[in-house]
Every structure is written in structure tokens, then in C-alpha cells.
Coordinates of C-alpha atoms in Angstrom, one line a residue:
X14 CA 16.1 4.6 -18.6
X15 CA 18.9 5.8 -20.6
X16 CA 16.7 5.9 -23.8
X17 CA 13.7 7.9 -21.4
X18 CA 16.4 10.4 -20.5
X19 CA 16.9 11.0 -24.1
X20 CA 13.8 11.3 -25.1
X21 CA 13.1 13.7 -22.7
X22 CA 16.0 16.2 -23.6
X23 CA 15.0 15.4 -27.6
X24 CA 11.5 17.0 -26.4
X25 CA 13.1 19.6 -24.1
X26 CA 15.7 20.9 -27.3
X27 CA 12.2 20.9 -29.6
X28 CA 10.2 22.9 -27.2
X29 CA 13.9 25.5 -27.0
X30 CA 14.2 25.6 -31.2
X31 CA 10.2 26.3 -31.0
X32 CA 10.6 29.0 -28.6
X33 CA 13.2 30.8 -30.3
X34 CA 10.1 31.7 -33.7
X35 CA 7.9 31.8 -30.5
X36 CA 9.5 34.1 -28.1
X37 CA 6.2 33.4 -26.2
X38 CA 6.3 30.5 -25.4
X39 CA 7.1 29.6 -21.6
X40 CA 9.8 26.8 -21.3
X41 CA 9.1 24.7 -18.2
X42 CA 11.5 23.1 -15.7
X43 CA 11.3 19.4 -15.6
X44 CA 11.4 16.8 -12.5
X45 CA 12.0 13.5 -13.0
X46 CA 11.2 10.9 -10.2
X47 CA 11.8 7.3 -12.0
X48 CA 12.1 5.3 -8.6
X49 CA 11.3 5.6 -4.7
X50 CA 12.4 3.9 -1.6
X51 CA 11.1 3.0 0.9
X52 CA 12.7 1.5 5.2
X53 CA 10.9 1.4 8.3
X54 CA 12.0 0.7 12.0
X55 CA 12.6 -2.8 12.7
X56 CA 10.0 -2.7 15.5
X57 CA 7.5 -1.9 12.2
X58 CA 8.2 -4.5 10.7
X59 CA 9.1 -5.2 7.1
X60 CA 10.0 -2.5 4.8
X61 CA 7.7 -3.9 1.8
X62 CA 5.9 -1.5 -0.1
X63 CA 4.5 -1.0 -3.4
X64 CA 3.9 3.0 -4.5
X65 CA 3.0 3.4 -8.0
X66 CA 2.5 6.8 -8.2
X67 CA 4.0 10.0 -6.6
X68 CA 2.2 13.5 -5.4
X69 CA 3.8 16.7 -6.3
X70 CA 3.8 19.7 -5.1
X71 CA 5.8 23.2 -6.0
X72 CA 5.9 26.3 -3.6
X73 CA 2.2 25.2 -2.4
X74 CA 0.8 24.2 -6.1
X75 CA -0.5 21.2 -5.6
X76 CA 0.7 19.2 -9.6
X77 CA -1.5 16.2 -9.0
X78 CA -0.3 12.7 -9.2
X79 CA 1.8 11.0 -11.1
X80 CA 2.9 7.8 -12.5
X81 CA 6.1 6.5 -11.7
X82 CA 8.8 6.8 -13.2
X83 CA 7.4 10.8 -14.1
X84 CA 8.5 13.3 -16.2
X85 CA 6.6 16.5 -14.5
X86 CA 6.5 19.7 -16.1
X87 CA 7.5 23.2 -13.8
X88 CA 5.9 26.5 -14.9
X89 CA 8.0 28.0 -12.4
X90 CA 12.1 29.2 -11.6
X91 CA 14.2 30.0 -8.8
X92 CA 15.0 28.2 -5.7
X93 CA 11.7 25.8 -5.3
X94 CA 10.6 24.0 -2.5
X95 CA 9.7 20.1 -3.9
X96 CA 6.7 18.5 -1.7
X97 CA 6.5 14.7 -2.7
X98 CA 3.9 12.4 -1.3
X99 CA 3.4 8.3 -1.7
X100 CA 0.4 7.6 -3.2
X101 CA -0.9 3.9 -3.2
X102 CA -3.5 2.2 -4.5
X103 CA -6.7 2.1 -2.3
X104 CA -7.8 -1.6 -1.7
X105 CA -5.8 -3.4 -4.1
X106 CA -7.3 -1.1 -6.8
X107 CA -5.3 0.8 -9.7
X108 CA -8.7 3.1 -10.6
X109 CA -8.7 4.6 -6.8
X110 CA -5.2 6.0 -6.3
X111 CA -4.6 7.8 -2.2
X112 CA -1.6 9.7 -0.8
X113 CA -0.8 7.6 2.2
X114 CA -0.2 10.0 4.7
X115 CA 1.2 7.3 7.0
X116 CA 4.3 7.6 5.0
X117 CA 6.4 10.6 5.4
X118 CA 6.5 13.6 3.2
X119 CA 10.0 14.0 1.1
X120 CA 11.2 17.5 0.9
X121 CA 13.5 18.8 -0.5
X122 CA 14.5 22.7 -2.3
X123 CA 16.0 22.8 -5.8
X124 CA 17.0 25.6 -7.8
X125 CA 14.5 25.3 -11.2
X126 CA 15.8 26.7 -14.5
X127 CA 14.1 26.8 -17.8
X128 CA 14.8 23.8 -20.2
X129 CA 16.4 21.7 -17.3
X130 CA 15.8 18.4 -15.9
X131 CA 16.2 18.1 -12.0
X132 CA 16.3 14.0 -10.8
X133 CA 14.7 13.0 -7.6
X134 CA 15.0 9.9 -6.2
X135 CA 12.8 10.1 -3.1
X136 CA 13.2 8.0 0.5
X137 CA 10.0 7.3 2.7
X138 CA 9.4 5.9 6.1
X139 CA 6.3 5.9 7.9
X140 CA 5.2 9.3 8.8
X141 CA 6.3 10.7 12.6
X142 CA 2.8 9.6 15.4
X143 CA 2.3 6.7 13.0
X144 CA 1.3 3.8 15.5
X145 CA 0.6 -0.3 14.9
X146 CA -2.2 -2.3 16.6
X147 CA -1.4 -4.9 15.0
X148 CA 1.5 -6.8 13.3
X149 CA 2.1 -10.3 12.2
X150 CA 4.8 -11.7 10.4
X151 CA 4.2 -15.2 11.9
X152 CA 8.1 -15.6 12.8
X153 CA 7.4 -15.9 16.2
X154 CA 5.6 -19.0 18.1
X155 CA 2.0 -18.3 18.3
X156 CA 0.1 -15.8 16.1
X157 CA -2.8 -13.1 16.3
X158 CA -5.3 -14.7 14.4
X159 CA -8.0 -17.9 15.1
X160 CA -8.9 -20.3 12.0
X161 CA -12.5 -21.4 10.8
X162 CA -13.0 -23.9 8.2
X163 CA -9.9 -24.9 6.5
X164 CA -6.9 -24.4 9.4
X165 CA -4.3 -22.5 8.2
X166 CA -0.4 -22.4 9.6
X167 CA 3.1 -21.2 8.3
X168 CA 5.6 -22.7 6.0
X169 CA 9.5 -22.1 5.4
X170 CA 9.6 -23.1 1.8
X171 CA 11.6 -20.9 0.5
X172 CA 9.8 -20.8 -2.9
X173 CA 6.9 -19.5 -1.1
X174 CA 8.3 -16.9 1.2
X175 CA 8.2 -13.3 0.3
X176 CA 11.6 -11.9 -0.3
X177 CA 12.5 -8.7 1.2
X178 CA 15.9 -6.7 -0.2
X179 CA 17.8 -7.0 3.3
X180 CA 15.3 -8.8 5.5
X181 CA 15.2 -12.4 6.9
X182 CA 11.9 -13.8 6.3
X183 CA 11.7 -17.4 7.3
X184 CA 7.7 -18.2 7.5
X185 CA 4.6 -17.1 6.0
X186 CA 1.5 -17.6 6.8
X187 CA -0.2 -20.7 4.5
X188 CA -3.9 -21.9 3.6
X189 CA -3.2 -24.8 1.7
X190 CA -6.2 -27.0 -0.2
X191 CA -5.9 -30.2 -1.8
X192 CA -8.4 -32.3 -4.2
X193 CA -9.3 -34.2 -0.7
X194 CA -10.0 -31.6 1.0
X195 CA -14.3 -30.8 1.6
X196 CA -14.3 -27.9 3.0
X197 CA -13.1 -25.5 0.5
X198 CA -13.1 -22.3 2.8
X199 CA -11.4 -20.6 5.2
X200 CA -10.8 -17.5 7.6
X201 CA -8.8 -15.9 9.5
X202 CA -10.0 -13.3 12.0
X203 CA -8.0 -11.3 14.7
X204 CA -8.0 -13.0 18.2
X205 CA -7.9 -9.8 20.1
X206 CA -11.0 -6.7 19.4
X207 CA -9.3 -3.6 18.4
X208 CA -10.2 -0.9 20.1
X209 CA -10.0 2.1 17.3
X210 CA -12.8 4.3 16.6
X211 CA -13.5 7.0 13.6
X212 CA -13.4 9.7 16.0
X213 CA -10.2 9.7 17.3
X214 CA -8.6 8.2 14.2
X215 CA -7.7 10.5 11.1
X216 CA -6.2 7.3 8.9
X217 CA -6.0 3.5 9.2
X218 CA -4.7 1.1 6.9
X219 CA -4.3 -3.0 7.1
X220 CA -1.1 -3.3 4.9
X221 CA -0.4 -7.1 4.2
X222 CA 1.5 -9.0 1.7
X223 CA 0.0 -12.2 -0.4
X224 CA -0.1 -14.8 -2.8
X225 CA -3.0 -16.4 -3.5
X226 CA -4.5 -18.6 -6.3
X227 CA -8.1 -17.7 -5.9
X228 CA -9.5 -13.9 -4.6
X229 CA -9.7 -13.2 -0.9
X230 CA -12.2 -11.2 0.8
X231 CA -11.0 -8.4 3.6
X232 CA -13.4 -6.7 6.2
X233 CA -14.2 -6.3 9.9
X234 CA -16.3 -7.3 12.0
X235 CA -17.7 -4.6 14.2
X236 CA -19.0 -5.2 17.9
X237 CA -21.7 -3.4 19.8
X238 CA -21.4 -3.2 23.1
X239 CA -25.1 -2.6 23.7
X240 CA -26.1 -5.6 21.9
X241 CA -23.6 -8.0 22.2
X242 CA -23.4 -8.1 18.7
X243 CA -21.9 -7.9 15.9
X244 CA -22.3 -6.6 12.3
X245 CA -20.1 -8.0 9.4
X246 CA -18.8 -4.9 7.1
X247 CA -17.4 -5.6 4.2
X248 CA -14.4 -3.8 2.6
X249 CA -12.4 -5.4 -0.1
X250 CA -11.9 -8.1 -2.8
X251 CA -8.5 -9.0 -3.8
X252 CA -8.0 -10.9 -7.2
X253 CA -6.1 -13.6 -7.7
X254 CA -2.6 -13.4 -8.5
X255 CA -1.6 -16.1 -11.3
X256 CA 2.4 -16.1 -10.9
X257 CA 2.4 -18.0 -7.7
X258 CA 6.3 -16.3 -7.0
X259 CA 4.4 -12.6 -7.5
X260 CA 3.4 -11.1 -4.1
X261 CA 1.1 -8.8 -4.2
X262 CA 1.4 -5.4 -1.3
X263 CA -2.1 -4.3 0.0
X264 CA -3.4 -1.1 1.4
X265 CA -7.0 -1.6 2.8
X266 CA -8.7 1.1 3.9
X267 CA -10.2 1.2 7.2
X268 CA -11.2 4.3 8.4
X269 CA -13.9 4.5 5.7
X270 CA -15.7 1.9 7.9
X271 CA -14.4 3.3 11.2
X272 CA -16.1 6.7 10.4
X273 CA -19.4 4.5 10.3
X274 CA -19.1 3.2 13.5
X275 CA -22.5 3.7 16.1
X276 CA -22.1 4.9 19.2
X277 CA -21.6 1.6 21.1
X278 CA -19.7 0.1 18.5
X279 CA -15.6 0.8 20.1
X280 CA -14.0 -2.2 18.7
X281 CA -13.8 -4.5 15.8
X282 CA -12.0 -7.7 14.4
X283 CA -10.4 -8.0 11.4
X284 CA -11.2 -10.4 8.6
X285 CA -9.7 -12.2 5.8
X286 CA -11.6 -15.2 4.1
X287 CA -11.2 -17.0 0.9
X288 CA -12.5 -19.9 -1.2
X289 CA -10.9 -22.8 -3.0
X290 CA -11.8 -23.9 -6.3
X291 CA -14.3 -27.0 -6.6
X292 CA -11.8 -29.6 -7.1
X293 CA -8.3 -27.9 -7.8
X294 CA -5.5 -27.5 -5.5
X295 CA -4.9 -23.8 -4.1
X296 CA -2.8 -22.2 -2.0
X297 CA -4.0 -19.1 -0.1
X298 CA -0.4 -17.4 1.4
X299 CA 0.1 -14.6 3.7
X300 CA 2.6 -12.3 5.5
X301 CA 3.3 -8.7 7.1
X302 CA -0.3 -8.1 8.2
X303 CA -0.3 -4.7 10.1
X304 CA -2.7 -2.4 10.8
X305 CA -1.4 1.2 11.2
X306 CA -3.1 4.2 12.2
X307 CA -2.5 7.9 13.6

């Protein structure tokens, strides 16, 4: 960071020696955000998050994203009022970057001055009306979800857990194949419907947390209560992750699909699948499922 820093002020006493044969030339004000941080309630659960990027805004001007850690150029002086948003990536995907507005918004007023570097370090939480229907850290007896195929259950390995800065988690949730094993899939899908509908929801996210040595398929399956029903909709693939120590924090999107709903489909069940290899061991691990809405 030390050597960032530098290289900054290098660039902002260039752009001040240029000026001075230029009197022209406008010298910005600089933020830099290189990190972000993140605590929740502990009746929401863990605090893991990942936020790549960060949303700015200056006195209403909207700067566009940015990746962290950001050096953001200010066309503007005076006493500012800083806007920052988290943005995340949208199903598990780096090329569809979203502000999650379930997190709060960090504010803050700084006094901007030509040639300068201001450093943020912003703190979220979730965002005041957020609300869970669901959340499973399976550290209680019991869980949300039913199995099909390949059962599934916890382990307490600690080599498989997720490890939260300041949190005691003791199981996770565990699909484990072996070379006996003939039925190479599984699925987990939420024992209770939940009743959230496009209309009277503005955002939804299932967040969840995994490790898993082959990709996993997310989605819902929506009832109609006409019918008796039910449509399958699918929403996202997740790839693979290859470091089995590297968990992986997922935003899925689910008000996309919400907005689609009929008008007798009130409730849905959420799914997540996935498929061993033909012969290969694989291990399929899970934690911190929630799905949070306002």
C-alpha cells in the first residue's frame, strides 16, 4: 500500500508541475478507499461479506463504481458530502457488478482541496427495514432444508469450516461423494414455502457461503396456488472453486424472478443442487444461507 500511496502523490506532484505551464488545467481532489468493513447483528447472522467494488458519489454526482482499493478523482472543492455504496457481484459473477442496497450507505462530509488525497475507510451493516426469511448456519439441531439424492449433513472439521474474524463457527453444512457412491447428485431445497412476492418486495438476495469441488446450480421453485403446481426457475451457476480452504461469498439475485411471478404464484422454495464427478471424490460444502429482503 505504502508503494500505491506513492505512486499516487508522484502522479498528483506531475499533474501540480504541469499545471504550473498550464494554468488551465483543473487539479482534482483525490479519495482513496483501499478497504471496507463490514458487522451485522448477531440475530443476522455472520458478518461474512465479500465487496469488490465501491459506489461514489459527491454532492449528488453520481462517480460510478469502482474497484477496490480506488484512487477516485474529485473535480470539485469545499466541504463535500461523500455517498459510498457496496457493490457486489450479481450471482457469483465479476461482469455484472450491483450496489446492494441491503447494506447501508456510508456517509460522511470532507473538506476537498486541490492536489490532496482524503482516505476512507468505510463500515457497512445491513441497511435499516432489512428483514431475513431465512437463515441457516446449521449450528443448531435440525435445519431448514430436505435432501434428495445424495443426503447431505454438517461437519466440525475444522479444515473445512469457514473462518469468520471474531465468530465461532463450529459446523457447516457438507455433501460429501466418494468413488462408491452411485448416485452422483444431490439437492437441497427449503422445507418451508416462502411467502415473498415481486410486488411487495423492492430487493431480495440469497447470500450463502461455499466450497465446492464441482459447480452448483441455485434457483426456486415457484408454486401456484391455482394449479397445485409448480414451475422450476432457474437462476444461477456457481463454478467450482479449486482451493478447497477458499470460500467463496454469494449474492443471488432473487427478485429478478420474484418480479415474474403470476398472479397465483405467492410463494416459492429455494434450491441448490449439484453434481459429482463420474468417479472422483467431491465435496459439496455450505454455510450462512440467508435470504434477505426489504
Amino acid at each position: 500500500m505504502k508503494r500505491l500511496f506513492c505512486l499516487i502523490s508522484i502522479g498528483v506532484i506531475g499533474i501540480l508541475s504541469f499545471s504550473a505551464c498550464n494554468p488551465k488545467l483543473e487539479i482534482p481532489s483525490y479519495l482513496y478507499i483501499d478497504s471496507v468493513s463490514f458487522s451485522c447483528l448477531e440475530s443476522q447472522g455472520s458478518a461474512s461479506c465479500r465487496i469488490p467494488d465501491i459506489r461514489v458519489v459527491v454532492n449528488g454526482d453520481d462517480r460510478g463504481s469502482y474497484e477496490l482499493p480506488a484512487t477516485v478523482p474529485i473535480l470539485q472543492t469545499g466541504n463535500s458530502q461523500i455517498r459510498l455504496w457496496a457493490v457486489v457481484y450479481k450471482n457469483g459473477l465479476p461482469q455484472q457488478r450491483v450496489v446492494n442496497y441491503l447494506y447501508s450507505l456510508y456517509e460522511t462530509n470532507i473538506v476537498l482541496r486541490s492536489g490532496q488525497i482524503d482516505t476512507l475507510r468505510p463500515s457497512f451493516s445491513y441497511a435499516d427495514g432489512t428483514q431475513f426469511y431465512l437463515n441457516e448456519d446449521f449450528e443448531s439441531a435440525g435445519n431448514k432444508f430436505m435432501a434428495s439424492g445424495k443426503a447431505f449433513s454438517t461437519t466440525t472439521d475444522s479444515t473445512l469450516l469457514l473462518h469468520v474474524k471474531g465468530e465461532n463457527n463450529t459446523h457447516s453444512g457438507i455433501v460429501l461423494f466418494d468413488e462408491t457412491d452411485t448416485n452422483r447428485y444431490f439437492e437441497m431445497r427449503t422445507i418451508s414455502p416462502i411467502y415473498l412476492i415481486g410486488t411487495t418486495t423492492t430487493f431480495c438476495f440469497l447470500e450463502l457461503n461455499c466450497s465446492c469441488s464441482q459447480n452448483i446450480e441455485v434457483g426456486m421453485y415457484i408454486k401456484n396456488t391455482q394449479t397445485g403446481g409448480s414451475r422450476q426457475q432457474h437462476i444461477a451457476n456457481i463454478t467450482a472453486t479449486t482451493d478447497r480452504s477458499t470460500w467463496r461469498k454469494l449474492y443471488v439475485n432473487l427478485s429478478e424472478a420474484m418480479a415474474n411471478m403470476g398472479n397465483y404464484e405467492t410463494n416459492f422454495d429455494i434450491y441448490i443442487k449439484g453434481y459429482a464427478g463420474d468417479s472422483a471424490k467431491d465435496t459439496f460444502l455450505l454455510d450462512n444461507i440467508k435470504v434477505v429482503y426489504m
